[in-house]
Amino acid sequence: MIENLILIWPFLMLLPVISFLYATVGHGGASGYLALMALFSFATETMKPTALLLNLFVAGIAFYYYYKEGYFNKKLFFSFAFASIPFAFIGGTIDLDPALYKKILGILLIFAILKMLNVFGKERDEIKEVKIWQGLIVGGAIGFFSGLIGIGGGIILSPVILILHWGKMKEAAAVSALFIWVNSAAGLIGQVSTGVTLDFQSFVLVGIAIIGGFLGGYFGSKKLSNNNLRFLLAFVLALASIKLFLI
């Protein structure tokens, strides 16, 4: 964690902002937490489990609000979850070289930036049904990558759902929220099985992040739109991505 007390306060102030923004679109925020931890020079070995732990709580809150509003599509969720859960566990057991991990994370953050800027597909009236083989391939691939990097996979799944017309915006958010939760749980269990441990500070961060998660989940499910904050988050992600490529 951060040992410099001067740096911990900016980190703690930015953390609930990130959880708020991600929760508004049904995400847990792992890519944002990883970006923030990279900016504040967290140790690589603490980044993955901490991000997944935060994901469990924030994505769970986001799912509750979207489910309550009636946006959850059970069939769409299980199309991806059957393959993603075991592959997220497998990915969580693999320990990447820190240098390689940072480069892969840097690329992922570019994807997250594009998602925050709404570059990816928009919802359409025409909805297509997910074929079994499509769900297994997409779910398995995203699940493995999620466990490997320390994310829930929603930042990838929700654009895929919209681009391929498998669901509408709010539906994609609800499905992604639970998808993130199960993948984060599987990935974290995979890491713990290899001897990774979580310290007390990680749970303190949970208490701070869920504040933003509750607010984001509530307002997001009520059709909140806040483009200025999205641009700010995209800027933070861009800074972190640049840093990861340079170090």
Tab-separated table of C-alpha atoms in Angstrom:
chain	number	residue	atom	x	y	z
A	1	MET	CA	0.000	0.000	0.000
A	2	ILE	CA	0.987	3.654	0.082
A	3	GLU	CA	3.555	4.357	2.771
A	4	ASN	CA	3.755	8.134	2.154
A	5	LEU	CA	0.948	9.713	4.211
A	6	ILE	CA	0.974	12.825	2.040
A	7	LEU	CA	-0.016	10.741	-0.995
A	8	ILE	CA	-2.682	8.639	0.722
A	9	TRP	CA	-5.218	11.481	0.982
A	10	PRO	CA	-5.480	12.235	-2.750
A	11	PHE	CA	-5.804	8.501	-3.352
A	12	LEU	CA	-8.588	8.137	-0.793
A	13	MET	CA	-10.466	11.117	-2.245
A	14	LEU	CA	-10.277	9.779	-5.807
A	15	LEU	CA	-11.274	6.222	-4.887
A	16	PRO	CA	-15.014	6.863	-4.227
A	17	VAL	CA	-15.194	9.060	-7.345
A	18	ILE	CA	-14.023	6.123	-9.442
A	19	SER	CA	-16.369	3.652	-7.754
A	20	PHE	CA	-19.248	6.098	-8.277
A	21	LEU	CA	-18.574	6.513	-11.996
A	22	TYR	CA	-18.185	2.815	-12.676
A	23	ALA	CA	-21.223	1.852	-10.602
A	24	THR	CA	-23.395	4.211	-12.669
A	25	VAL	CA	-22.831	1.943	-15.687
A	26	GLY	CA	-23.064	-1.319	-13.715
A	27	HIS	CA	-19.317	-1.878	-13.352
A	28	GLY	CA	-17.213	-2.692	-10.296
A	29	GLY	CA	-14.385	-0.341	-11.257
A	30	ALA	CA	-11.359	-2.657	-11.203
A	31	SER	CA	-9.720	-1.043	-14.236
A	32	GLY	CA	-10.142	2.342	-12.536
A	33	TYR	CA	-8.764	1.082	-9.205
A	34	LEU	CA	-5.801	-0.510	-10.973
A	35	ALA	CA	-5.143	2.740	-12.811
A	36	LEU	CA	-5.282	4.702	-9.567
A	37	MET	CA	-2.997	2.241	-7.786
A	38	ALA	CA	-0.553	2.415	-10.697
A	39	LEU	CA	-0.499	6.230	-10.467
A	40	PHE	CA	0.260	6.038	-6.752
A	41	SER	CA	2.923	3.332	-7.216
A	42	PHE	CA	1.255	0.451	-5.392
A	43	ALA	CA	3.191	-2.811	-5.338
A	44	THR	CA	2.123	-5.018	-8.262
A	45	GLU	CA	1.402	-8.004	-6.024
A	46	THR	CA	-1.177	-6.023	-4.026
A	47	MET	CA	-2.974	-4.487	-6.998
A	48	LYS	CA	-4.819	-7.533	-8.375
A	49	PRO	CA	-6.352	-8.883	-5.141
A	50	THR	CA	-7.244	-5.403	-3.896
A	51	ALA	CA	-8.989	-4.479	-7.167
A	52	LEU	CA	-10.958	-7.742	-7.166
A	53	LEU	CA	-12.000	-7.260	-3.540
A	54	LEU	CA	-13.268	-3.749	-4.283
A	55	ASN	CA	-15.038	-5.125	-7.350
A	56	LEU	CA	-16.999	-7.627	-5.267
A	57	PHE	CA	-18.591	-4.913	-3.188
A	58	VAL	CA	-19.109	-2.165	-5.753
A	59	ALA	CA	-20.357	-4.475	-8.534
A	60	GLY	CA	-22.648	-6.197	-6.023
A	61	ILE	CA	-24.185	-2.858	-5.078
A	62	ALA	CA	-24.570	-1.832	-8.721
A	63	PHE	CA	-26.248	-5.137	-9.550
A	64	TYR	CA	-28.725	-4.712	-6.696
A	65	TYR	CA	-29.937	-1.366	-8.019
A	66	TYR	CA	-30.143	-2.456	-11.658
A	67	TYR	CA	-31.881	-5.705	-10.685
A	68	LYS	CA	-34.340	-3.751	-8.557
A	69	GLU	CA	-35.221	-1.636	-11.586
A	70	GLY	CA	-35.956	-4.791	-13.618
A	71	TYR	CA	-33.055	-4.618	-16.087
A	72	PHE	CA	-31.476	-8.031	-15.373
A	73	ASN	CA	-31.650	-10.633	-18.162
A	74	LYS	CA	-30.956	-14.003	-16.559
A	75	LYS	CA	-30.594	-15.889	-19.840
A	76	LEU	CA	-28.096	-13.378	-21.216
A	77	PHE	CA	-26.040	-13.554	-18.020
A	78	PHE	CA	-25.774	-17.354	-17.961
A	79	SER	CA	-24.786	-17.383	-21.628
A	80	PHE	CA	-21.431	-15.938	-20.539
A	81	ALA	CA	-21.128	-16.976	-16.890
A	82	PHE	CA	-20.962	-20.751	-17.398
A	83	ALA	CA	-17.556	-20.480	-19.065
A	84	SER	CA	-16.284	-17.299	-17.436
A	85	ILE	CA	-16.334	-18.510	-13.814
A	86	PRO	CA	-13.947	-21.496	-14.162
A	87	PHE	CA	-11.675	-19.584	-16.550
A	88	ALA	CA	-11.523	-16.590	-14.183
A	89	PHE	CA	-10.380	-18.980	-11.449
A	90	ILE	CA	-7.675	-20.400	-13.722
A	91	GLY	CA	-6.541	-16.905	-14.695
A	92	GLY	CA	-6.365	-15.928	-11.032
A	93	THR	CA	-3.881	-18.721	-10.300
A	94	ILE	CA	-1.375	-17.389	-12.854
A	95	ASP	CA	1.227	-14.922	-11.643
A	96	LEU	CA	2.444	-12.662	-14.454
A	97	ASP	CA	5.870	-11.038	-14.603
A	98	PRO	CA	5.391	-7.496	-13.176
A	99	ALA	CA	6.774	-5.799	-16.308
A	100	LEU	CA	4.455	-7.784	-18.595
A	101	TYR	CA	1.525	-7.232	-16.246
A	102	LYS	CA	1.976	-3.449	-16.400
A	103	LYS	CA	2.076	-3.433	-20.201
A	104	ILE	CA	-1.070	-5.575	-20.494
A	105	LEU	CA	-2.818	-3.381	-17.940
A	106	GLY	CA	-1.767	-0.281	-19.887
A	107	ILE	CA	-3.448	-1.677	-23.005
A	108	LEU	CA	-6.567	-2.592	-21.021
A	109	LEU	CA	-6.839	0.956	-19.733
A	110	ILE	CA	-6.998	2.249	-23.306
A	111	PHE	CA	-10.045	0.011	-23.763
A	112	ALA	CA	-11.520	1.396	-20.532
A	113	ILE	CA	-10.935	4.976	-21.720
A	114	LEU	CA	-12.814	4.317	-24.960
A	115	LYS	CA	-15.668	2.769	-22.971
A	116	MET	CA	-15.878	5.779	-20.650
A	117	LEU	CA	-15.982	8.111	-23.651
A	118	ASN	CA	-18.873	6.089	-25.118
A	119	VAL	CA	-16.904	5.200	-28.243
A	120	PHE	CA	-18.325	1.686	-28.375
A	121	GLY	CA	-21.695	0.571	-29.679
A	122	LYS	CA	-24.960	2.190	-28.716
A	123	GLU	CA	-28.170	0.352	-28.047
A	124	ARG	CA	-30.517	-0.503	-30.910
A	125	ASP	CA	-34.069	-1.757	-31.080
A	126	GLU	CA	-33.047	-4.948	-32.870
A	127	ILE	CA	-31.800	-7.506	-30.319
A	128	LYS	CA	-30.171	-10.778	-31.342
A	129	GLU	CA	-30.058	-13.957	-29.280
A	130	VAL	CA	-26.661	-15.180	-28.111
A	131	LYS	CA	-25.801	-18.597	-29.546
A	132	ILE	CA	-24.433	-21.160	-27.083
A	133	TRP	CA	-21.004	-21.320	-28.720
A	134	GLN	CA	-20.769	-17.523	-28.790
A	135	GLY	CA	-21.513	-17.247	-25.086
A	136	LEU	CA	-18.991	-19.943	-24.191
A	137	ILE	CA	-16.176	-18.429	-26.261
A	138	VAL	CA	-16.800	-14.818	-25.208
A	139	GLY	CA	-17.433	-15.713	-21.556
A	140	GLY	CA	-14.432	-18.027	-21.311
A	141	ALA	CA	-12.035	-15.580	-22.955
A	142	ILE	CA	-13.144	-12.601	-20.883
A	143	GLY	CA	-13.207	-14.695	-17.704
A	144	PHE	CA	-9.630	-15.922	-18.159
A	145	PHE	CA	-8.343	-12.441	-18.943
A	146	SER	CA	-10.263	-11.044	-15.958
A	147	GLY	CA	-8.648	-13.435	-13.500
A	148	LEU	CA	-5.230	-12.928	-15.072
A	149	ILE	CA	-5.276	-9.117	-14.841
A	150	GLY	CA	-7.454	-8.617	-11.762
A	151	ILE	CA	-10.667	-7.216	-13.227
A	152	GLY	CA	-14.251	-8.449	-13.447
A	153	GLY	CA	-14.529	-8.205	-17.223
A	154	GLY	CA	-17.523	-5.879	-17.445
A	155	ILE	CA	-15.466	-3.188	-19.153
A	156	ILE	CA	-15.084	-5.683	-22.020
A	157	LEU	CA	-18.413	-7.525	-21.873
A	158	SER	CA	-20.783	-4.546	-21.921
A	159	PRO	CA	-19.352	-3.075	-25.172
A	160	VAL	CA	-19.445	-6.548	-26.744
A	161	ILE	CA	-23.126	-6.905	-25.835
A	162	LEU	CA	-23.926	-3.538	-27.404
A	163	ILE	CA	-21.759	-3.947	-30.503
A	164	LEU	CA	-23.232	-7.384	-31.303
A	165	HIS	CA	-26.773	-6.241	-30.388
A	166	TRP	CA	-27.255	-8.873	-27.682
A	167	GLY	CA	-28.939	-6.444	-25.298
A	168	LYS	CA	-29.765	-2.821	-24.538
A	169	MET	CA	-27.739	-0.362	-22.472
A	170	LYS	CA	-29.348	-0.883	-19.063
A	171	GLU	CA	-29.647	-4.613	-19.687
A	172	ALA	CA	-25.932	-4.774	-20.507
A	173	ALA	CA	-25.178	-2.859	-17.304
A	174	ALA	CA	-27.199	-5.256	-15.125
A	175	VAL	CA	-25.712	-8.379	-16.729
A	176	SER	CA	-22.186	-6.934	-16.556
A	177	ALA	CA	-22.569	-6.100	-12.864
A	178	LEU	CA	-23.286	-9.713	-11.872
A	179	PHE	CA	-20.767	-10.993	-14.436
A	180	ILE	CA	-18.129	-8.814	-12.749
A	181	TRP	CA	-19.127	-10.113	-9.331
A	182	VAL	CA	-18.830	-13.819	-10.165
A	183	ASN	CA	-15.576	-13.347	-12.090
A	184	SER	CA	-14.063	-11.255	-9.319
A	185	ALA	CA	-14.993	-13.900	-6.767
A	186	ALA	CA	-13.560	-16.708	-8.906
A	187	GLY	CA	-10.382	-14.752	-9.690
A	188	LEU	CA	-9.855	-13.813	-6.050
A	189	ILE	CA	-10.373	-17.423	-4.919
A	190	GLY	CA	-7.834	-18.487	-7.544
A	191	GLN	CA	-5.304	-15.998	-6.190
A	192	VAL	CA	-5.914	-16.968	-2.572
A	193	SER	CA	-5.398	-20.632	-3.513
A	194	THR	CA	-1.858	-19.732	-4.618
A	195	GLY	CA	-1.027	-18.066	-1.303
A	196	VAL	CA	-2.009	-14.444	-1.997
A	197	THR	CA	-3.273	-12.648	1.112
A	198	LEU	CA	-5.234	-9.446	1.732
A	199	ASP	CA	-4.177	-7.070	4.480
A	200	PHE	CA	-6.358	-4.881	6.685
A	201	GLN	CA	-5.799	-1.788	4.533
A	202	SER	CA	-7.575	-3.459	1.612
A	203	PHE	CA	-10.768	-3.733	3.661
A	204	VAL	CA	-10.456	-0.079	4.726
A	205	LEU	CA	-10.453	0.825	1.023
A	206	VAL	CA	-13.644	-1.231	0.611
A	207	GLY	CA	-15.402	0.940	3.175
A	208	ILE	CA	-14.464	4.067	1.223
A	209	ALA	CA	-15.255	2.656	-2.230
A	210	ILE	CA	-18.744	1.443	-1.356
A	211	ILE	CA	-19.808	5.027	-0.618
A	212	GLY	CA	-19.341	5.858	-4.270
A	213	GLY	CA	-20.761	2.476	-5.233
A	214	PHE	CA	-24.078	3.080	-3.458
A	215	LEU	CA	-24.482	6.527	-4.980
A	216	GLY	CA	-23.399	5.417	-8.456
A	217	GLY	CA	-25.635	2.358	-8.494
A	218	TYR	CA	-28.640	4.360	-7.371
A	219	PHE	CA	-28.251	7.294	-9.749
A	220	GLY	CA	-27.049	5.150	-12.662
A	221	SER	CA	-30.125	2.946	-12.531
A	222	LYS	CA	-32.216	6.143	-12.494
A	223	LYS	CA	-30.781	7.350	-15.843
A	224	LEU	CA	-28.055	9.612	-14.523
A	225	SER	CA	-25.779	11.166	-17.150
A	226	ASN	CA	-22.651	13.041	-16.078
A	227	ASN	CA	-20.332	13.508	-19.031
A	228	ASN	CA	-17.932	15.892	-17.290
A	229	LEU	CA	-17.024	13.314	-14.656
A	230	ARG	CA	-16.616	10.650	-17.336
A	231	PHE	CA	-14.109	12.852	-19.161
A	232	LEU	CA	-12.232	13.371	-15.892
A	233	LEU	CA	-12.047	9.635	-15.269
A	234	ALA	CA	-10.887	9.049	-18.851
A	235	PHE	CA	-8.088	11.561	-18.218
A	236	VAL	CA	-7.001	9.737	-15.041
A	237	LEU	CA	-7.023	6.412	-16.887
A	238	ALA	CA	-4.937	7.923	-19.678
A	239	LEU	CA	-2.321	9.184	-17.217
A	240	ALA	CA	-2.090	5.767	-15.607
A	241	SER	CA	-1.810	4.019	-18.985
A	242	ILE	CA	1.041	6.317	-20.026
A	243	LYS	CA	2.833	5.712	-16.734
A	244	LEU	CA	2.516	1.930	-17.107
A	245	PHE	CA	4.099	2.040	-20.558
A	246	LEU	CA	6.959	4.265	-19.406
A	247	ILE	CA	8.002	2.424	-16.241
